CSV table of C-alpha atoms and ligand atoms in Angstrom, one decimal:
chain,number,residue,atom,x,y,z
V,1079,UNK,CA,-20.9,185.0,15.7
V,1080,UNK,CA,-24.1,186.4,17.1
V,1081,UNK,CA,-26.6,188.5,15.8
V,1082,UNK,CA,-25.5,191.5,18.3
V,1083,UNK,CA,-21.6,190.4,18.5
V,1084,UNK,CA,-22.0,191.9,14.3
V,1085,UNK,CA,-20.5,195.1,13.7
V,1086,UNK,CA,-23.1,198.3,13.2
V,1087,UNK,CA,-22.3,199.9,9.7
V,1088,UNK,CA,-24.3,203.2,8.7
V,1089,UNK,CA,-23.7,203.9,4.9
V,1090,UNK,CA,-25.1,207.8,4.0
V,1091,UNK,CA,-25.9,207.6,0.1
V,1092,UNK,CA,-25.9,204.0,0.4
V,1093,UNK,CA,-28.4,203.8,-2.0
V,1094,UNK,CA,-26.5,204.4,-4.7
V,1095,UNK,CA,-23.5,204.0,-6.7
V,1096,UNK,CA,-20.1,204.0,-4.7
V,1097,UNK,CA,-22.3,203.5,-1.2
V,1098,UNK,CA,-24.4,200.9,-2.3
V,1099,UNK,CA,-21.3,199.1,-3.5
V,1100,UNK,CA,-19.7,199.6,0.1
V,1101,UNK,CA,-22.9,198.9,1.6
V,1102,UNK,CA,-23.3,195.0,-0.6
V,1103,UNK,CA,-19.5,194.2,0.2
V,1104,UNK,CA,-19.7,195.0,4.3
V,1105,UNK,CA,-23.6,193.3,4.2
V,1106,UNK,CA,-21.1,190.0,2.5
V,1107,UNK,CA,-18.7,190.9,5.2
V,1108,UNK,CA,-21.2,190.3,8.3
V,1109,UNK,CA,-21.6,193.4,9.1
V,1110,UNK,CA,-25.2,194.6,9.7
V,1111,UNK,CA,-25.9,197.8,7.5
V,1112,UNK,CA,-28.2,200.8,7.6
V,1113,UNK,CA,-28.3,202.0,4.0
V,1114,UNK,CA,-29.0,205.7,4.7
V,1115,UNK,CA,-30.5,207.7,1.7
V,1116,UNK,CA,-32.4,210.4,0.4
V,1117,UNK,CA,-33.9,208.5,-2.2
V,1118,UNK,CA,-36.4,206.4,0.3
V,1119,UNK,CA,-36.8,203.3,-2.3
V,1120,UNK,CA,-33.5,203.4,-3.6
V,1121,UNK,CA,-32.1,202.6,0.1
V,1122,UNK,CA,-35.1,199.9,0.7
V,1123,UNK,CA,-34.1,198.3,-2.9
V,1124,UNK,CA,-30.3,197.8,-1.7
V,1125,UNK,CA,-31.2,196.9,1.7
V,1126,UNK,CA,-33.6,194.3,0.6
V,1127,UNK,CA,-30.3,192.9,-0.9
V,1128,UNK,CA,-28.1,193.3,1.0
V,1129,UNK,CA,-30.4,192.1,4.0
V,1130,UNK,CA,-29.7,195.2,6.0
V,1131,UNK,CA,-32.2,198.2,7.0
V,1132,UNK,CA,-32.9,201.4,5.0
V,1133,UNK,CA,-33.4,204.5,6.6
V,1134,UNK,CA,-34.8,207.9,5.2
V,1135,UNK,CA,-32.0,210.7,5.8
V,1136,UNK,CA,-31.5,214.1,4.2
V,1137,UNK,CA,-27.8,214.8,5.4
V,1138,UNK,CA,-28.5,218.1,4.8
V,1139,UNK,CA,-30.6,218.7,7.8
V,1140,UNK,CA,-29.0,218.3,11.5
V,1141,UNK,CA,-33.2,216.9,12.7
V,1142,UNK,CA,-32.5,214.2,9.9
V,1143,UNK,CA,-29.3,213.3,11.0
V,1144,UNK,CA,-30.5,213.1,14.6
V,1145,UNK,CA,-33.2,210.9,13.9
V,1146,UNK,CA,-30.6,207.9,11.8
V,1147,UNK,CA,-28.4,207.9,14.7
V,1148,UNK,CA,-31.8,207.8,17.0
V,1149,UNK,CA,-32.8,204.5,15.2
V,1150,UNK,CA,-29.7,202.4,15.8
V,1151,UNK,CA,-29.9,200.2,18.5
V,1152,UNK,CA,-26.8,201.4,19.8
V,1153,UNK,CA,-23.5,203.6,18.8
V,1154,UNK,CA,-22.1,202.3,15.2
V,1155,UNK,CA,-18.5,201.0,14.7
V,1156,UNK,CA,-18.3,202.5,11.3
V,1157,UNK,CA,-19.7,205.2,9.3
V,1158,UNK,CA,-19.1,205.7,5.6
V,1159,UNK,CA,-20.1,209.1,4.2
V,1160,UNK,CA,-20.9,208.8,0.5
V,1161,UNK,CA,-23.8,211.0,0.3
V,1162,UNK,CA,-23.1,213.7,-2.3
V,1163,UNK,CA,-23.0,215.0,-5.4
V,1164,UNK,CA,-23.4,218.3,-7.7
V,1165,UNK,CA,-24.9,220.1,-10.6
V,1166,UNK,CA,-22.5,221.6,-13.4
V,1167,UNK,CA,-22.2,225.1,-13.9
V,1168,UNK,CA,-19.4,227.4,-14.9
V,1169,UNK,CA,-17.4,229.2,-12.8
V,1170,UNK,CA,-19.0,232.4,-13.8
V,1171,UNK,CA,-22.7,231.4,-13.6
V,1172,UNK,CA,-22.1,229.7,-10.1
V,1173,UNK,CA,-25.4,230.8,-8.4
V,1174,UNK,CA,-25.6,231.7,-4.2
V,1175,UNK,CA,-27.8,229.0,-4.3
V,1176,UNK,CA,-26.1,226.0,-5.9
V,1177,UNK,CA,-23.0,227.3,-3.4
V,1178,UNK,CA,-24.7,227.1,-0.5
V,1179,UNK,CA,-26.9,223.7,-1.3
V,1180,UNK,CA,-23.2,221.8,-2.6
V,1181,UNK,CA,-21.4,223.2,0.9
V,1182,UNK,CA,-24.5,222.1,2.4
V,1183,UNK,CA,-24.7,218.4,1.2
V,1184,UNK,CA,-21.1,217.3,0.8
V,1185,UNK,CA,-19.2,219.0,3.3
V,1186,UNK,CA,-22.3,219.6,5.8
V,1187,UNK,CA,-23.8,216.2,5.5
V,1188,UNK,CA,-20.4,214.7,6.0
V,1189,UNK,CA,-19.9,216.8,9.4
V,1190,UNK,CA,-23.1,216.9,10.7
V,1191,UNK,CA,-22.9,212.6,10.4
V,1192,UNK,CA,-19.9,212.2,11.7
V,1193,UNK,CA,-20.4,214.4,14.4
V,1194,UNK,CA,-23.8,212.9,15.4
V,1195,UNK,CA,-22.2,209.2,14.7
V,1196,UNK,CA,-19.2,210.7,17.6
V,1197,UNK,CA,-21.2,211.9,19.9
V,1198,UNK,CA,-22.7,208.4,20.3
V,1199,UNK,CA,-19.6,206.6,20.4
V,1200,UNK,CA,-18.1,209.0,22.7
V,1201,UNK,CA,-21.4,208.4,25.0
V,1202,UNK,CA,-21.3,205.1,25.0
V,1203,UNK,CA,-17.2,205.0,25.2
V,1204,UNK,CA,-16.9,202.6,21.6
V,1205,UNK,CA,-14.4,203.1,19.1
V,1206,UNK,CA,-15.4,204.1,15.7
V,1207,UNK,CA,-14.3,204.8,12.2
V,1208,UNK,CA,-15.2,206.9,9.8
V,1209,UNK,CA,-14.5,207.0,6.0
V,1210,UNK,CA,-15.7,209.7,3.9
V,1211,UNK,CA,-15.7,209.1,0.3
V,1212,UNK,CA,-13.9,213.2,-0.9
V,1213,UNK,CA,-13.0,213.6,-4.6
V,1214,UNK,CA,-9.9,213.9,-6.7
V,1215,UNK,CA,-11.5,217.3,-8.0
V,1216,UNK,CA,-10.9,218.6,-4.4
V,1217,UNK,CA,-7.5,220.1,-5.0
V,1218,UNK,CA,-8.8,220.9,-8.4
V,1219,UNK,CA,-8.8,221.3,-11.4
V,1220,UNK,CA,-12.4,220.9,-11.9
V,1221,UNK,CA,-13.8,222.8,-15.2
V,1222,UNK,CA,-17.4,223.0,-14.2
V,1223,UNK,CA,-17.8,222.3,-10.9
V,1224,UNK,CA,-15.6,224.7,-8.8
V,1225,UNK,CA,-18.4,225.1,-6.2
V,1226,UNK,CA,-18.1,221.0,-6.0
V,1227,UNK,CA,-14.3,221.2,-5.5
V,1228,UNK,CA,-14.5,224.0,-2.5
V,1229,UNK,CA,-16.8,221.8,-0.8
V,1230,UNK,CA,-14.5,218.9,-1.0
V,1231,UNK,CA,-11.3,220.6,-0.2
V,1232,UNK,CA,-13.5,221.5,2.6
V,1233,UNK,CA,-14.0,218.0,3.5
V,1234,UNK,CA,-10.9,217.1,3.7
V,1235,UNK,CA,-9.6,219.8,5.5
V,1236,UNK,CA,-12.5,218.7,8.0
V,1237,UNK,CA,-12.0,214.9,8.0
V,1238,UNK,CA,-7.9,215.6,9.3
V,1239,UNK,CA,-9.3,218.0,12.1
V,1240,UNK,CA,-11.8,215.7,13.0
V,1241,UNK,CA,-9.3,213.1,13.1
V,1242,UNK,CA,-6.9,215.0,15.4
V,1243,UNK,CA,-9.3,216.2,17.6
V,1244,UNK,CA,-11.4,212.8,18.1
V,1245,UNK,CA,-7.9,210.5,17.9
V,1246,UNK,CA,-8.0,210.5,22.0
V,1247,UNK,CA,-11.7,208.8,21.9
V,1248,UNK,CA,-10.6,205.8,19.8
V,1249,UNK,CA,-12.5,207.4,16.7
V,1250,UNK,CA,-10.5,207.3,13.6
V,1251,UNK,CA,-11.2,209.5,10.5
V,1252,UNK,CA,-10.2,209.0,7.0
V,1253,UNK,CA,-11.1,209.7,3.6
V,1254,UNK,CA,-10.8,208.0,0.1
V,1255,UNK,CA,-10.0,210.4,-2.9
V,1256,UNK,CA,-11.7,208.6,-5.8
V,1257,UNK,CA,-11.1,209.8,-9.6
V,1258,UNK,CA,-14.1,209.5,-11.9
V,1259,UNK,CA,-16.1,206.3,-11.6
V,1260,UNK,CA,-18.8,204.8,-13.4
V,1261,UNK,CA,-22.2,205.4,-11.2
V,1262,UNK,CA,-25.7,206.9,-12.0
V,1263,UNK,CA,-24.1,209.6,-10.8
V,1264,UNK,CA,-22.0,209.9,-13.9
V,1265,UNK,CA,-24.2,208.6,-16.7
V,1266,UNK,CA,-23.3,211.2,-19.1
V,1267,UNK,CA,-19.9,209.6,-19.7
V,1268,UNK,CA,-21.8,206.4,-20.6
V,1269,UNK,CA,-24.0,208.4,-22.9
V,1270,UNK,CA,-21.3,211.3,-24.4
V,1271,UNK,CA,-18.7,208.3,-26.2
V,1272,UNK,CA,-16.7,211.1,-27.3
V,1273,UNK,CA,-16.7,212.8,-23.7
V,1274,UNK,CA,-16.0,209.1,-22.2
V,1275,UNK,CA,-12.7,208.4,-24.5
V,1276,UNK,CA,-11.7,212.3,-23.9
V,1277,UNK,CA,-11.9,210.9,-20.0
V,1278,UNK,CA,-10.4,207.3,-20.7
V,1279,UNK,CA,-7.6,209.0,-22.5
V,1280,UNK,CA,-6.4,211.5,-19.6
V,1281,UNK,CA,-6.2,208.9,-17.4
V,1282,UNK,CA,-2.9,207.1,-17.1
V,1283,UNK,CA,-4.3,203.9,-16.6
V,1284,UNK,CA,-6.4,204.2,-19.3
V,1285,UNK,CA,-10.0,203.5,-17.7
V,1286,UNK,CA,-12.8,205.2,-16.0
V,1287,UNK,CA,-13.1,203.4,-12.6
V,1288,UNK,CA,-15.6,201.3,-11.1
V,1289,UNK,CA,-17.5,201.4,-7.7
V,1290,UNK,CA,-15.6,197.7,-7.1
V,1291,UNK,CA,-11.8,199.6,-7.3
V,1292,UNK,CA,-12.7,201.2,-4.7
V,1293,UNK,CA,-13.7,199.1,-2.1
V,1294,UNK,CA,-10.9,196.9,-0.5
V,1295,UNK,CA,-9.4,200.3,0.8
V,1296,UNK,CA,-13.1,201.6,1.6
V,1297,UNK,CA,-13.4,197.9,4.0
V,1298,UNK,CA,-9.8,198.6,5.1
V,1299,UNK,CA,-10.2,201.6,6.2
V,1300,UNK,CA,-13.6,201.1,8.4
V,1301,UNK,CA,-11.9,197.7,9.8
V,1302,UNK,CA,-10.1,197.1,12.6
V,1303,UNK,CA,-7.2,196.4,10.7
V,1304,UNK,CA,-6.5,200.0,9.9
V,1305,UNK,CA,-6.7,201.1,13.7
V,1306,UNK,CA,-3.1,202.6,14.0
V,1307,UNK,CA,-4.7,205.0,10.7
V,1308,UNK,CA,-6.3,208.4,10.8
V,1309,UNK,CA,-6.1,211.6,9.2
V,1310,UNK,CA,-5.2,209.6,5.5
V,1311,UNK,CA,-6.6,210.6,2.6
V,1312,UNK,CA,-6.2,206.7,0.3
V,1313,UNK,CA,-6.1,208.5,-3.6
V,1314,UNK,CA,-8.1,205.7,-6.4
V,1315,UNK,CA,-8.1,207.9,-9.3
V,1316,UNK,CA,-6.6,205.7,-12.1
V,1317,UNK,CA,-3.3,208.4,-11.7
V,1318,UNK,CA,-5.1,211.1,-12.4
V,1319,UNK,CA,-3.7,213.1,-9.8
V,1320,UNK,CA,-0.3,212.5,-11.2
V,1321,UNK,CA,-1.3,213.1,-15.1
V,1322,UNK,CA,1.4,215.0,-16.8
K,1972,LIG,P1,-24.7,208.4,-6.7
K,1972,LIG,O1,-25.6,209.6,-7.1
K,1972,LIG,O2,-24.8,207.1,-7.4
K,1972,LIG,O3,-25.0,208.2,-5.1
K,1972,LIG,C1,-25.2,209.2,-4.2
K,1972,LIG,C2,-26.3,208.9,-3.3
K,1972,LIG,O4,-26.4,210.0,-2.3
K,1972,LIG,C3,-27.7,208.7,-4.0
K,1972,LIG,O5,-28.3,207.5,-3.6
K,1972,LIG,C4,-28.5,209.9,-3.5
K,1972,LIG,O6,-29.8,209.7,-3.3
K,1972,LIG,C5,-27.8,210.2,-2.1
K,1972,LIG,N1,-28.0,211.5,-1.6
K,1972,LIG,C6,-28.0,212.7,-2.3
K,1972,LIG,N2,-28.3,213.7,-1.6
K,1972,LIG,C7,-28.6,213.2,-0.3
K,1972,LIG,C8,-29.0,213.8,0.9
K,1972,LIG,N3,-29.2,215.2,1.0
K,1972,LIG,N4,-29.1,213.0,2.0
K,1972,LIG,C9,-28.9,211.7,1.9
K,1972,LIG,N5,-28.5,211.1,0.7
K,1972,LIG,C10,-28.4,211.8,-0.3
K,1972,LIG,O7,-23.2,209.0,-6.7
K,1972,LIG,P2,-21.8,208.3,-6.5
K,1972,LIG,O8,-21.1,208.5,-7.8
K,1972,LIG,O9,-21.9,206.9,-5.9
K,1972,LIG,O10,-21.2,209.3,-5.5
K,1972,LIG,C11,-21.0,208.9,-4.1
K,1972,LIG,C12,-20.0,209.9,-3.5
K,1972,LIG,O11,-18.7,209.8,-4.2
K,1972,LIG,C13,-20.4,211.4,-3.6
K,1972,LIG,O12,-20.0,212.0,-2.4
K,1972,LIG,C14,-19.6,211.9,-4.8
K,1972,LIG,O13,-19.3,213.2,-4.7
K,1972,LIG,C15,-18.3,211.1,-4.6
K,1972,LIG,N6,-17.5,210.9,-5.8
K,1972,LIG,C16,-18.0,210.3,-6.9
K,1972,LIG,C17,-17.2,210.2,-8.1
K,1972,LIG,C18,-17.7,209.6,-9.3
K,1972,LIG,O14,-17.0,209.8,-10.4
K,1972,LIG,N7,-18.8,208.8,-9.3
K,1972,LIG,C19,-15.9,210.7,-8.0
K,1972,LIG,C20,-15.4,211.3,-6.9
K,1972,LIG,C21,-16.2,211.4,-5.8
């Protein structure tokens, strides 16, 4: 295969957690991955791994956004939209401002990528696929982080518009629902022992998950072996979504 004949990945929180995961296994895959993140050294750190490129991007801002899609040599095949993430707060002490900024980064960042990573294919008349990593929480219950499940149930809502409205370009959109894994994200469960087992225990099968679960439908999904999907929503959440 040639260097060019390699399929263009761009991972948004790939420096991190679930998307640096993603990011290692399509880098193992041959595909040739720009690990976009926030966290400048954190994306340098997995893309010196994974021997793929790191890119500064704030999801939150459209300039940002531009700029990633700017830097690739050419439209991408896939896009996976991990970026994201919230602060706890009760219902009740919800501020505008942590609202606004958890709208802003995971249902924004996820539009304003895949738009920018569409309008590119769409230009340059490729196919491409987007996965966006939603949340179990997004149909709720979520004690804690009801601002977090709004913008998810957002996401979602988006990913199966964007899906129907983009199907006619060859660009396919799809999301993966995961339940609570194991990530820096999430180091309070490794801390809390008691608020780990509490966790464990209303799970059906029994365990917290880990960024590796999630992947072979995450590389499925981006492939081209998934091109008669879009619109799906692929739920790995240890059957937490069907807990009695
Ligand atoms: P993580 O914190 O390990 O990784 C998230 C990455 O996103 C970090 O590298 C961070 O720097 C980056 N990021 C944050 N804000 C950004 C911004 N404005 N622009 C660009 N990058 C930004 O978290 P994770 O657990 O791997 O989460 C990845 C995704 O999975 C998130 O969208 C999260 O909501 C979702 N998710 C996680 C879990 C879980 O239990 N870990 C469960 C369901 C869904």
């Amino acid at each position: 295969m040639t260097h060019d004949a390699r399929r263009l990945v761009v991972v948004t929180g790939g420096g991190s957690g679930i998307g640096a995961a993603a990011a290692a296994a399509l880098a193992d895959g041959g595909a040739r991955v720009v690990v976009a993140d926030i966290d400048t050294e954190a994306a340098e750190a997995v893309a010196r791994q994974i021997g793929g490129r790191a890119h500064r991007v704030d999801v939150r801002q459209r300039t940002s956004v531009e700029a990633l899609f700017a830097s690739l040599p050419r439209a991408p095949d896939a896009l996976l939209t991990s970026a994201g993430g919230a602060s706890r707060a009760a219902a009740l002490d919800v501020s505008e401002d942590l609202f606004l900024e958890t709208l802003q980064l995971n249902t924004g960042g996820f539009w304003r990528s895949a738009q920018e990573a569409a309008r590119l294919a769409i230009a340059e008349r490729r196919t491409l696929s987007i996965v966006h990593v939603a949340s179990s929480l997004h149909a709720g219950p979520a004690p804690g982080l009801s601002h977090f499940a709004a913008a998810k149930g957002a996401s979602v809502s988006l990913l199966r518009c964007l899906a129907q409205e983009w199907a006619e370009y060859g660009i396919r959109v799809n999301g993966i629902v995961p339940g609570p894994v194991d990530t820096p994200a999430t180091d309070a469960w490794r801390v809390d022992r008691t608020l780990r087992r509490a966790m464990e225990s209303s799970l059906p099968l029994g365990r917290i998950g880990r960024p590796e679960d999630l992947l072979p439908a995450i590389l499925w999904l981006l492939s081209d072996s998934a091109e008669w999907v879009t619109g799906s929503l692929v739920t790995i959440d240890g059957g937490r979504s069907i807990a009695p």
